[in-house]
Short mmCIF file of C-alpha atoms in Angstrom, two decimals:
data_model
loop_
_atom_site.label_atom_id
_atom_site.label_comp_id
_atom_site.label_asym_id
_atom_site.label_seq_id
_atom_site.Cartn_x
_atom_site.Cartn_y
_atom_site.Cartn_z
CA UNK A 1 -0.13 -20.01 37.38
CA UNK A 2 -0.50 -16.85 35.33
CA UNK A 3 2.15 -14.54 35.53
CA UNK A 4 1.16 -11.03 36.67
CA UNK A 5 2.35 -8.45 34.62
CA UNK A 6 3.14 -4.85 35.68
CA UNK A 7 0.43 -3.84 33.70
CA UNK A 8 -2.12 -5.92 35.40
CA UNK A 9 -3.84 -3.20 37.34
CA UNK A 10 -7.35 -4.74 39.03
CA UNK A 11 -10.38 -2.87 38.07
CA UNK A 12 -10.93 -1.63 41.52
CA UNK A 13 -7.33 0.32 41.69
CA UNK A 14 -8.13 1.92 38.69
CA UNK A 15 -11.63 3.08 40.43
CA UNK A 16 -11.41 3.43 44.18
CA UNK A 17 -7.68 3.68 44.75
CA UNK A 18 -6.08 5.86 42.32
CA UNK A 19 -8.56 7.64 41.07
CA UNK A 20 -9.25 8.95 37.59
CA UNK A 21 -5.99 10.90 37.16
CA UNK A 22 -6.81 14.46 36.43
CA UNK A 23 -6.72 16.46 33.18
CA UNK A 24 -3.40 18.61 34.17
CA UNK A 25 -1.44 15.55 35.12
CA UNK A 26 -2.52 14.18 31.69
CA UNK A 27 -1.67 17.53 29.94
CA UNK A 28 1.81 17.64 31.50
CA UNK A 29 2.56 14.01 31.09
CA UNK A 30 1.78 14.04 27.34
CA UNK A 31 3.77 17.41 26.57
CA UNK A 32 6.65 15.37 28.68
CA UNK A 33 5.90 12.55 26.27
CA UNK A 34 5.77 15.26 22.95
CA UNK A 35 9.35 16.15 24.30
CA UNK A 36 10.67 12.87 24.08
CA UNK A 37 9.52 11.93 21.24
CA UNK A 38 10.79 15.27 19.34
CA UNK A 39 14.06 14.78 20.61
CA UNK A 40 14.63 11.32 20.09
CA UNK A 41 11.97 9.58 17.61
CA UNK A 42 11.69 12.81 15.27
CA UNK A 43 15.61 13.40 14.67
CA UNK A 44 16.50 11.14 12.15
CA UNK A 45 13.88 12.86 9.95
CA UNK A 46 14.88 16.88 11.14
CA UNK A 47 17.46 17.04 8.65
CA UNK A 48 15.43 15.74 5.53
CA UNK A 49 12.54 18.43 6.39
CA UNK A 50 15.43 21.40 6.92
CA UNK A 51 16.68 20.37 3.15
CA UNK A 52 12.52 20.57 1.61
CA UNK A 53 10.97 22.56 3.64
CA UNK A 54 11.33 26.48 3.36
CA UNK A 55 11.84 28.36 6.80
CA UNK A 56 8.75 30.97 6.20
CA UNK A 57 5.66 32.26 7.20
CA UNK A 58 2.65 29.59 7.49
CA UNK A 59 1.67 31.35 4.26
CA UNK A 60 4.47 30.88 2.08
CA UNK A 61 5.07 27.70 3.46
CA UNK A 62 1.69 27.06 2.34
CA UNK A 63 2.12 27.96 -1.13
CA UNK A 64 5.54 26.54 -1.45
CA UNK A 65 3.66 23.14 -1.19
CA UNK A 66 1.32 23.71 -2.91
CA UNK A 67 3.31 24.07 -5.58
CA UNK A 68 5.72 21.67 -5.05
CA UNK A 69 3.28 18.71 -4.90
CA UNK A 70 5.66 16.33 -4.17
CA UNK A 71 7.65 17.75 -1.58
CA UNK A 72 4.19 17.55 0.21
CA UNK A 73 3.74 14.01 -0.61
CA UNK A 74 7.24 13.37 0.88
CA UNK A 75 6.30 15.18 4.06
CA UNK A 76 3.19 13.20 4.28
CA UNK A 77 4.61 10.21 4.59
CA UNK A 78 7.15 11.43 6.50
CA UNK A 79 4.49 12.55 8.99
CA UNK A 80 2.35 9.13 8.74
CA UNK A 81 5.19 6.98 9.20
CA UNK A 82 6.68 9.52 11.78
CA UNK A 83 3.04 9.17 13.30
CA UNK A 84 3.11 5.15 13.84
CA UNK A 85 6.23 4.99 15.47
CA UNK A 86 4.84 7.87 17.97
CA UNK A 87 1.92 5.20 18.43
CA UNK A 88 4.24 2.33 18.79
CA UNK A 89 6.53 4.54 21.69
CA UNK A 90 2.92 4.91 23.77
CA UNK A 91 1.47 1.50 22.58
CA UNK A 92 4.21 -0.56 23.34
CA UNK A 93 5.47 1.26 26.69
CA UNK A 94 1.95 1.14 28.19
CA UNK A 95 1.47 -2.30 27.26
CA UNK A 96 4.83 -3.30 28.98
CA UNK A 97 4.69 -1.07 31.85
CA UNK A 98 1.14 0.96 31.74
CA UNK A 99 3.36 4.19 31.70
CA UNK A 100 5.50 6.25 29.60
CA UNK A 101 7.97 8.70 30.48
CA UNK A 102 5.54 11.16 30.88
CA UNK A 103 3.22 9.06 33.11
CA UNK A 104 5.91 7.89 35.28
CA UNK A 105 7.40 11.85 35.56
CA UNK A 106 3.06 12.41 36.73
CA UNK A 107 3.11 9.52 38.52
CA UNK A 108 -0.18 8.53 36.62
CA UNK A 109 -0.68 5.37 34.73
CA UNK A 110 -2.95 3.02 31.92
CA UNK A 111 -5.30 1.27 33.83
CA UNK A 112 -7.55 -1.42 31.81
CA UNK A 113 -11.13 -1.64 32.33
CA UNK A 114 -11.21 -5.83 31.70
CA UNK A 115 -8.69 -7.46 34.10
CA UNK A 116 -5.42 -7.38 32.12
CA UNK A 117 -4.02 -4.54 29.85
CA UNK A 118 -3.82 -6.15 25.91
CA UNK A 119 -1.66 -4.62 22.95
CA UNK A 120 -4.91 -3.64 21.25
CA UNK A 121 -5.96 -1.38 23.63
CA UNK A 122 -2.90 0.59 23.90
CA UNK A 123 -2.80 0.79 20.29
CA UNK A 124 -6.91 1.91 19.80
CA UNK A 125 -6.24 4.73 22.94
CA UNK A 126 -3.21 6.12 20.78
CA UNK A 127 -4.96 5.85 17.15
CA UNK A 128 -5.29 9.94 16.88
CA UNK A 129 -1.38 10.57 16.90
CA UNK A 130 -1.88 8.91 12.95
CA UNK A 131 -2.34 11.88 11.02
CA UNK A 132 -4.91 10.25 8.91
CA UNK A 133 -8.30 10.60 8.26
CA UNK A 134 -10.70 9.52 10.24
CA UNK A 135 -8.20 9.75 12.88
CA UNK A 136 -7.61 13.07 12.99
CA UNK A 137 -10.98 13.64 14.01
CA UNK A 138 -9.90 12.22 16.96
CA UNK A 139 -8.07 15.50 18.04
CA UNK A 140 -11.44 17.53 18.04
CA UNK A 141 -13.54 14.23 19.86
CA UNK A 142 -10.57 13.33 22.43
CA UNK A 143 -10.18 16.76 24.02
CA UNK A 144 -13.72 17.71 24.45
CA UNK A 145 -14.72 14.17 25.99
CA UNK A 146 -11.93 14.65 28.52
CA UNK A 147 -13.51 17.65 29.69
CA UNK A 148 -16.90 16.13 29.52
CA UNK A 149 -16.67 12.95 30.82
CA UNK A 150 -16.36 12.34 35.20
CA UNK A 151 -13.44 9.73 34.75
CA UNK A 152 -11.71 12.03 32.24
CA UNK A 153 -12.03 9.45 29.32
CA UNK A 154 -11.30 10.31 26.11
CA UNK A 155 -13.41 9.06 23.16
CA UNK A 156 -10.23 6.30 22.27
CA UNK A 157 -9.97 5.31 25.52
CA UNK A 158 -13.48 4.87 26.29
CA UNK A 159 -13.63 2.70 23.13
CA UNK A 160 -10.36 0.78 23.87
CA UNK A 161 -12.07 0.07 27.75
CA UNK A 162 -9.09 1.96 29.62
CA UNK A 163 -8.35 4.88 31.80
CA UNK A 164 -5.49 6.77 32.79
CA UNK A 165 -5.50 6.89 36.65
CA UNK A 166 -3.67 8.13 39.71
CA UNK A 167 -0.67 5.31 40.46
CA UNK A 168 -0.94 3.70 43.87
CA UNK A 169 2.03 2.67 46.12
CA UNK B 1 11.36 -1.79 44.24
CA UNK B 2 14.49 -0.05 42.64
CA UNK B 3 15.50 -3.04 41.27
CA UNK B 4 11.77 -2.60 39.31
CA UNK B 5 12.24 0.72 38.72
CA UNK B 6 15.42 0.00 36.87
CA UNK B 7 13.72 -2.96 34.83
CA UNK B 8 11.32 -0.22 34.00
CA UNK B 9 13.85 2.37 32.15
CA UNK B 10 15.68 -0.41 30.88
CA UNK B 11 12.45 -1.22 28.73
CA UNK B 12 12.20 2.42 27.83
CA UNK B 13 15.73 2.59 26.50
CA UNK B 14 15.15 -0.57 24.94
CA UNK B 15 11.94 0.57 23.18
CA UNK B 16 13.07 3.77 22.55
CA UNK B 17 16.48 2.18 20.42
CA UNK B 18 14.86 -0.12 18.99
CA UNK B 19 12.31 2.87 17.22
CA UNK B 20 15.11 5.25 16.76
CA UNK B 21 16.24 2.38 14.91
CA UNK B 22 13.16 2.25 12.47
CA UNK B 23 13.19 5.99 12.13
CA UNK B 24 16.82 5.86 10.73
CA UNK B 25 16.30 3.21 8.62
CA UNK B 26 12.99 5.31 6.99
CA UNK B 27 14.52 8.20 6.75
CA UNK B 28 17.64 6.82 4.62
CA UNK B 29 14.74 5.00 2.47
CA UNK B 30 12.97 8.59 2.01
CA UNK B 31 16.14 10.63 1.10
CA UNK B 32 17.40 7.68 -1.05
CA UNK B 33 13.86 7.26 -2.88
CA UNK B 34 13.10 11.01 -3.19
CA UNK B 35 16.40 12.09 -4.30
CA UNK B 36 16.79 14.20 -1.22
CA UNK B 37 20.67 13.77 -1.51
CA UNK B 38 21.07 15.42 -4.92
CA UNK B 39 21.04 18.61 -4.48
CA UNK B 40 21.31 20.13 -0.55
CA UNK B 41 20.98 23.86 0.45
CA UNK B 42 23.60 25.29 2.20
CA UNK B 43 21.78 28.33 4.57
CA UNK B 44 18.39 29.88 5.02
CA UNK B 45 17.69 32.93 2.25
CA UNK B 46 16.13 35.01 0.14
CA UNK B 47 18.51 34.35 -3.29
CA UNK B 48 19.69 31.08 -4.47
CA UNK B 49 22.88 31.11 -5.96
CA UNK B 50 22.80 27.70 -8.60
CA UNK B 51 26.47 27.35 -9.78
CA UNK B 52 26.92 26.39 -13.11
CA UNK B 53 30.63 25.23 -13.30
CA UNK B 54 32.47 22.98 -16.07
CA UNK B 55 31.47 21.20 -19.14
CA UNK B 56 27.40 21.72 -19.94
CA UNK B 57 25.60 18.46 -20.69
CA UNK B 58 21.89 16.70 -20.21
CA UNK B 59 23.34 14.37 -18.06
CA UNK B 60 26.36 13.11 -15.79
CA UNK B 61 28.26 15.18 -13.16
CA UNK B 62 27.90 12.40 -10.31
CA UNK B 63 30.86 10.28 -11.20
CA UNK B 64 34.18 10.51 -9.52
CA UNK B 65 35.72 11.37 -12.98
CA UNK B 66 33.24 13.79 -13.70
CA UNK B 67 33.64 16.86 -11.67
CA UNK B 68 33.75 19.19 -14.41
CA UNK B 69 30.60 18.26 -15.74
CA UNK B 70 27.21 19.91 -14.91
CA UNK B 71 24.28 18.40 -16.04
CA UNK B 72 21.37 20.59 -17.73
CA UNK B 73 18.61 18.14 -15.68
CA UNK B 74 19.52 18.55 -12.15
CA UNK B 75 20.42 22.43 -13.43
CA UNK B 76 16.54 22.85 -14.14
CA UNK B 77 15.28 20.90 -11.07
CA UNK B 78 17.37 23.50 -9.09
CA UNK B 79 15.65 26.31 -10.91
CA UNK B 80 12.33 24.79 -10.90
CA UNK B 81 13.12 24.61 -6.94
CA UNK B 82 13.94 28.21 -6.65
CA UNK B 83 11.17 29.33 -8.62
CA UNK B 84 8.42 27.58 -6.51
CA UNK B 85 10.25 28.50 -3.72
CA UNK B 86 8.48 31.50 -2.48
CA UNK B 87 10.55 32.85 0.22
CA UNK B 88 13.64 32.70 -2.82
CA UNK B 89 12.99 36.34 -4.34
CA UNK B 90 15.61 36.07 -7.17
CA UNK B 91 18.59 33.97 -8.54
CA UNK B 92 22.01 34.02 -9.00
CA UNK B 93 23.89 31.51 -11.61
CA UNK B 94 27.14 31.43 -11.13
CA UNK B 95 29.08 30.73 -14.28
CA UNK B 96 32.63 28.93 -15.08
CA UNK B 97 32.29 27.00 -18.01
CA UNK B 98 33.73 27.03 -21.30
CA UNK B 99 30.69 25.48 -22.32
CA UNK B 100 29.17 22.33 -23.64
CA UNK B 101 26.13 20.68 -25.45
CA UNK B 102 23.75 23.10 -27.28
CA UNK B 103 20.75 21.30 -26.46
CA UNK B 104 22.05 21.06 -22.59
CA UNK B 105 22.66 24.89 -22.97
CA UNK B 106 19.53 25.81 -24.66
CA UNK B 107 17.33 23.60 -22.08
CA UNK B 108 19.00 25.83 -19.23
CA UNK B 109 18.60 29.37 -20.94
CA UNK B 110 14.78 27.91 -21.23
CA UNK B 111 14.75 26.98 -17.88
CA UNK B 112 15.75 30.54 -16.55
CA UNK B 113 13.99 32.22 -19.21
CA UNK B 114 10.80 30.79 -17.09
CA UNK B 115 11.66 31.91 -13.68
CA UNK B 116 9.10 34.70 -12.79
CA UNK B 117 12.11 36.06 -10.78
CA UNK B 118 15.04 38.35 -11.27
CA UNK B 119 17.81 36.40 -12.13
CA UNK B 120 21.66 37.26 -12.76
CA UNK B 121 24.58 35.71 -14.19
CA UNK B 122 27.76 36.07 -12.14
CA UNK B 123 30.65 35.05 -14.61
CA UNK B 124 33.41 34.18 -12.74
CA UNK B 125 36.24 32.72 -14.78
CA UNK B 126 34.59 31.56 -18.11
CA UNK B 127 31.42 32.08 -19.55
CA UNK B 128 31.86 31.45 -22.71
CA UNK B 129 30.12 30.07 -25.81
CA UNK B 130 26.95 27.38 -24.11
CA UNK B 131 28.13 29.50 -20.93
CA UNK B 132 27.37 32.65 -22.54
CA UNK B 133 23.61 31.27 -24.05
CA UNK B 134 22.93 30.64 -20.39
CA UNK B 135 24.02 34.07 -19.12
CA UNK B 136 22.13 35.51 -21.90
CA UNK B 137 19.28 34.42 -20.93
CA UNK B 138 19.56 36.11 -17.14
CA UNK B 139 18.45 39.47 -16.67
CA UNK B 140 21.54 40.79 -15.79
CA UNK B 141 24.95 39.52 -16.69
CA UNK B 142 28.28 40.80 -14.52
CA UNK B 143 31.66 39.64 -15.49
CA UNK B 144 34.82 40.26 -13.97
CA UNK B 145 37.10 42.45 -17.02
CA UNK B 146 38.88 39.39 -17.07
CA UNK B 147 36.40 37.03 -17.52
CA UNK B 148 36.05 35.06 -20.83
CA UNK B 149 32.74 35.19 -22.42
CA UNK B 150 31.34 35.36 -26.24
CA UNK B 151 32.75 32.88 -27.93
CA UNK B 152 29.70 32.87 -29.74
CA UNK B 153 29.79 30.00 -32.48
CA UNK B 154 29.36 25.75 -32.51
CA UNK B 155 32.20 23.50 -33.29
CA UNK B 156 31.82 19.40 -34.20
CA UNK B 157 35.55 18.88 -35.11
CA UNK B 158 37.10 15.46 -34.84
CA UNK B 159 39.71 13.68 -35.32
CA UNK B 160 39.79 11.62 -38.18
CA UNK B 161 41.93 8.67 -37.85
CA UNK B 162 41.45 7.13 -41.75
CA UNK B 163 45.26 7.67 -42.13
CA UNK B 164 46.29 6.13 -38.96
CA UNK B 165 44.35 3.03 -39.46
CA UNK B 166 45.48 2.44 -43.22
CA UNK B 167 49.12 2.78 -41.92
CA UNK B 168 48.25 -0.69 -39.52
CA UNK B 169 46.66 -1.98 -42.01
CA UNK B 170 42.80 -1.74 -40.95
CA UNK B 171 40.01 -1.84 -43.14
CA UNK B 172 36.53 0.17 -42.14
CA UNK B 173 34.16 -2.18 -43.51
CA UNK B 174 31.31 -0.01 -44.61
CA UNK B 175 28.08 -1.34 -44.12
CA UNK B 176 25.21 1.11 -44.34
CA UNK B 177 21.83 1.61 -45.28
CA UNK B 178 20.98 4.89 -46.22
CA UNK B 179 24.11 7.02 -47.63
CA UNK B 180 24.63 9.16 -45.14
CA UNK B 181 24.24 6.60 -42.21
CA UNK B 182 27.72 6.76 -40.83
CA UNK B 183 28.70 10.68 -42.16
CA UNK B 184 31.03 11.63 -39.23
CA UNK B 185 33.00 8.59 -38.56
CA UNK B 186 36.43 9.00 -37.91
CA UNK B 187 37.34 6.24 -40.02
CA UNK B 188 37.08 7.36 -43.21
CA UNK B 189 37.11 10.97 -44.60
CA UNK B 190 34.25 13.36 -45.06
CA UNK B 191 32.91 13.16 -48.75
CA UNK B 192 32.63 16.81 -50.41
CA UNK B 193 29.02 16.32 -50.16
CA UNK B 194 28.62 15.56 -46.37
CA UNK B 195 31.11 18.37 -45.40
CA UNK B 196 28.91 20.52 -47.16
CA UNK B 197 25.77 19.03 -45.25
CA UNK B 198 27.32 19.24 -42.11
CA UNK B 199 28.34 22.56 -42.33
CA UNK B 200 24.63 22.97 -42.97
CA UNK B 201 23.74 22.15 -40.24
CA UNK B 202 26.38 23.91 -37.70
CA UNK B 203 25.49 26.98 -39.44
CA UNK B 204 21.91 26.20 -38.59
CA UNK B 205 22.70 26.11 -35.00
CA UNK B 206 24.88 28.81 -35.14
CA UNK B 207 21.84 30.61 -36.60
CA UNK B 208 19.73 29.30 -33.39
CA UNK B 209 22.49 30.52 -30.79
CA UNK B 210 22.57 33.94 -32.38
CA UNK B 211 18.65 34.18 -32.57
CA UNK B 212 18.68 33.46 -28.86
CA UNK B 213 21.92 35.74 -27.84
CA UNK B 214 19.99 38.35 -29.71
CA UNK B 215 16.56 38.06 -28.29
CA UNK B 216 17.80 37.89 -25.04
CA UNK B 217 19.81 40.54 -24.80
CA UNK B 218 17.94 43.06 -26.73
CA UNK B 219 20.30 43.53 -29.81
CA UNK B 220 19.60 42.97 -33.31
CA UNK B 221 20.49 39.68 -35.18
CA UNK B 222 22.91 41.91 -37.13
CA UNK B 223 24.61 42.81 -34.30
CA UNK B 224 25.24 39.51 -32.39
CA UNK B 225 25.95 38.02 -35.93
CA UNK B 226 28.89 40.48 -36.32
CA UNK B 227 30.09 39.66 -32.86
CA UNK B 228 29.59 35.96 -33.12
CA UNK B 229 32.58 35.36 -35.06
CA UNK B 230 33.33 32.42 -32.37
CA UNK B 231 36.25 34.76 -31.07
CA UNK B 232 36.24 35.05 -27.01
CA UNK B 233 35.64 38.59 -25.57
CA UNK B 234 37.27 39.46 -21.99
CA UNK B 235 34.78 40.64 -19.81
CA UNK B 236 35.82 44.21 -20.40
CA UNK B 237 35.26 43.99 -24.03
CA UNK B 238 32.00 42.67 -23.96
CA UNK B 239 30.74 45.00 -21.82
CA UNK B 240 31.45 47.78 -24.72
CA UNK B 241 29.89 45.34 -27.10
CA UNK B 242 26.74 45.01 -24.89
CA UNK B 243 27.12 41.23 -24.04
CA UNK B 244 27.61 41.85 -20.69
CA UNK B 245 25.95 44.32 -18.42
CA UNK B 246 28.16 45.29 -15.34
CA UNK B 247 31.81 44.87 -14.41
CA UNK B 248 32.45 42.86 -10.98
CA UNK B 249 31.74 40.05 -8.83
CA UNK B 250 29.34 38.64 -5.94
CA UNK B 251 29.02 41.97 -4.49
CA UNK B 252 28.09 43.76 -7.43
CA UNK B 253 25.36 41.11 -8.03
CA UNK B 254 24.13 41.49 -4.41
CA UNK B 255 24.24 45.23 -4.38
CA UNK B 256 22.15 44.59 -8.05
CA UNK B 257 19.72 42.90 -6.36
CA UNK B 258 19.28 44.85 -3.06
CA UNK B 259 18.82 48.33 -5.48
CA UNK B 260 16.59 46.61 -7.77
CA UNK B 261 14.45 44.34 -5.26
CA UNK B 262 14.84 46.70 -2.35
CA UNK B 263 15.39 43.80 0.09
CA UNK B 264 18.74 42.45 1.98
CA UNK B 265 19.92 39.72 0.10
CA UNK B 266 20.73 36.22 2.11
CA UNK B 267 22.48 33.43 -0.09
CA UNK B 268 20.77 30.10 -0.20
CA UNK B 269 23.30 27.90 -2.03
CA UNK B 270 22.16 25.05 -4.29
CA UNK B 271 24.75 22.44 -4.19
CA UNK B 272 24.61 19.61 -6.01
CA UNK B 273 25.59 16.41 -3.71
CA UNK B 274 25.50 13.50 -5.41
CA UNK B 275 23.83 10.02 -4.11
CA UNK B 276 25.47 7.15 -3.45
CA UNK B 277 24.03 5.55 -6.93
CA UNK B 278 24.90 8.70 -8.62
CA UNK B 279 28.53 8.09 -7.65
CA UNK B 280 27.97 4.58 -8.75
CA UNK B 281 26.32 5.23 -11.91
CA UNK B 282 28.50 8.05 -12.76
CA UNK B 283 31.66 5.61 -12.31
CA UNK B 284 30.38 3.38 -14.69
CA UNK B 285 29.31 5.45 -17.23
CA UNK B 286 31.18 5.69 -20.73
CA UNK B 287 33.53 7.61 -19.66
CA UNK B 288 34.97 5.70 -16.89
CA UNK B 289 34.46 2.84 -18.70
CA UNK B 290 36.94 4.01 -21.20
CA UNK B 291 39.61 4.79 -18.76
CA UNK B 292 39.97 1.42 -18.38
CA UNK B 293 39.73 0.28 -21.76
CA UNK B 294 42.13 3.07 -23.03
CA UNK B 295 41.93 6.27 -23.86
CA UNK B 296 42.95 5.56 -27.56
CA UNK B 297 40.07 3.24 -28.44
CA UNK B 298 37.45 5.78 -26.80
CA UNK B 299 38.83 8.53 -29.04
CA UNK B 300 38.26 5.81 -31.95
CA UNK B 301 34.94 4.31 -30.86
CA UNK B 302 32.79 7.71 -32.10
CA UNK B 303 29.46 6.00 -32.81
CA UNK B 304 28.23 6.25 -36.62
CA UNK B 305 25.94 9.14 -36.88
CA UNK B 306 26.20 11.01 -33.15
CA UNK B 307 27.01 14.28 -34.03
CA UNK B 308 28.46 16.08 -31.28
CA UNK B 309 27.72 19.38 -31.57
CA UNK B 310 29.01 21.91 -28.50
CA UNK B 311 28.26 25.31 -28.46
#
């Protein structure tokens, strides 16, 4: 027999039980989730920025790197690599548990539109925290779909066949 | 369903180790790879103060054993720094050395001579010959009345051990292409010729250190050549003679700054950390490696045609 995973939310508790969860829930879950990952994920890499980067206006700051070409290469990959292991903290918790510590604080959670939740999905549905291009279109697309869309999709998760809904129990 | 709900932030601590884990491991691989652990600023500011302390030379000052060494290319990386820096408005060098390689010197007066900022020389102890060219090239020098600076000439001297060897019975075997191959040895004597040549050729750089003190200060070659006797001034003499410009310390270089800038000044100080394969590298440099071979052979071993030249 197939084991049931936490994850494995049916399609009709994602629609007619829980709900689509709703765009504030979302918003506080994921600045919850920005916390977390600031404190924890992005400390290793807080004292490396302190030493290169200049504490300034957005303008000087701005110039500083652009004359210092490689300090903006180093923060570059800084910021991709910092950027995957963001993805991996979402992708891999909503895989496992189809919540992360934000989600669980909203009590909202992933919900998969096929029958079980796969790694894939969790990974496409998190693709615009790489700050790459064409990703970062993503943070123009995502936001405005949420607003448009009934279920409160975004364009990643409409493409990755999930939802974030309302948890039942 | 608590026994779940455990399960549940067990994975999350689990996941979240586990990244933390990957993050540390990256960042040691970025600081390592981009040399982020050479040089570290201590404080947030508007003026860098880059010290400039011991023995001037292109490279070294990581080792253990070399702690008295500054090197002229991490020296212009820190300048280079503080120039593209924009919130750094000006620089302070702060000077103890007695010293070191002209070219080392001469790449560091360049260096400063290319900051588009106002830059000062604070000497504390000893600025003094390759010390002094890189004051000189600041825009304003302050010495304590103490402090000793000038020393304005190059010296090559070495010992010459031809004696010592023919007393143990050791023969230099002379083999050589080109006469002048191996002028400077300290195994044999300097013919009448070579001293001659190689007197040349400190007085040429004597000529280039005097041409720079001159240009950079504002005095005539006349002038600095009259001064540049190789004698050592004490920072109250030199300021009669014009090498120096003002008679203090740190606060007199702040309170320069603040007049002339009209902003607060906040200290950003360069300091040079070195790396884990600096350490490494600097331990087994030539140096080092002598201390274990003896000191006596190192002062023997002076390769065939390196001319030291320190200024």
């Amino acid at each position: 027999m197939k084991k049931k995973g936490l994850s494995d939310i049916p399609k009709e508790y994602a629609f007619n039980k829980g709900g689509p969860a709703s765009k504030w829930r979302r918003i506080i879950a994921f600045i919850i989730d920005l916390l977390v990952v600031d404190f924890v994920l992005f400390f290793p890499f807080r004292g490396i920025l302190t030493k290169i980067m200049p504490t300034a206006s957005f303008k000087e700051t701005y110039s500083y790197l652009q004359s210092n070409p490689s300090i903006s290469k180093t923060i570059n990959i800084i910021m991709l690599f910092f950027g995957i292991l963001t993805l991996l903290y979402f992708a891999i918790l909503e895989w496992k548990l189809g919540q992360t510590i934000g989600k669980i604080f909203t009590r909202i959670t992933v919900a998969s539109q096929t029958n079980k939740l796969r790694f894939w999905q969790c990974a496409v549905r998190s693709l615009f925290l790489i700050p790459v291009f064409p990703f970062v279109l993503l943070w123009v697309i995502d936001p405005i779909l949420m607003f448009l869309t009934k279920t409160n999709q975004r364009l990643s998760e409409i493409l990755s066949k999930t939802m974030v809904v309302n948890k039942y129990n | 369903m608590e026994k779940k709900s455990n399960v549940k932030w067990v994975i999350i601590a689990v996941v979240l180790v586990i990244l933390l884990f990957f993050a540390f491991i990256f960042a040691g691989i970025v600081a390592l790879f981009f040399g982020l652990s050479e040089a570290e600023r201590i404080g947030t500011g508007n003026v860098a103060l880059i010290h400039i302390n011991g023995l001037i030379l292109t490279e070294g000052g990581g080792g253990f054993f070399d702690e008295d060494v500054v090197s002229s290319t991490k020296i212009k990386l820190d300048i280079e720094d503080a120039d593209a820096d924009p919130t750094i408005k000006a620089i302070i060098f702060e000077i103890n050395s007695p010293g070191g390689s002209a070219v080392a010197s001469e790449e560091i007066a360049n260096a400063i001579k290319k900051v588009d900022k106002t830059t000062v020389a604070l000497i504390r102890e000893t600025g003094a010959s390759g010390g002094y060219w890189v004051a000189s090239a600041t825009d304003y020098i302050i010495a304590n009345r103490m402090s000793v600076t000038g020393s304005i000439g190059v010296i090559a001297s070495y010992l010459d051990f031809s004696g010592l060897i023919k007393d143990y019975n050791v023969t230099y075997e002379r083999l050589v292409s080109g006469k002048y191959k191996d002028m400077g040895v300290p195994f044999r004597e300097l013919t009448p010729t070579e001293r001659i040549l190689f007197q040349k050729k400190l007085d040429l750089i004597h000529e280039y250190f005097i041409e720079e003190v001159a240009k950079n200060r504002g005095l005539t070659n006349e002038q600095v050549n009259d001064l540049a006797t190789g004698i050592f001034y004490l920072g109250s003499e030199a300021k009669e003679l014009g090498l120096v410009d003002e008679l203090g310390g740190e606060e007199e270089a702040i309170a320069y700054l603040e007049k002339e800038l009209n902003i607060t000044v906040e200290i950003v100080e360069y300091v040079e950390k070195p790396s884990f394969f600096d350490i490494l590298a600097g331990t087994l440099n030539e140096k080092s490696f002598f201390v274990g071979k003896g000191i006596g052979s190192a002062l023997t071993e002076k390769k065939a045609n390196k001319l030291e030249v320190w200024a």
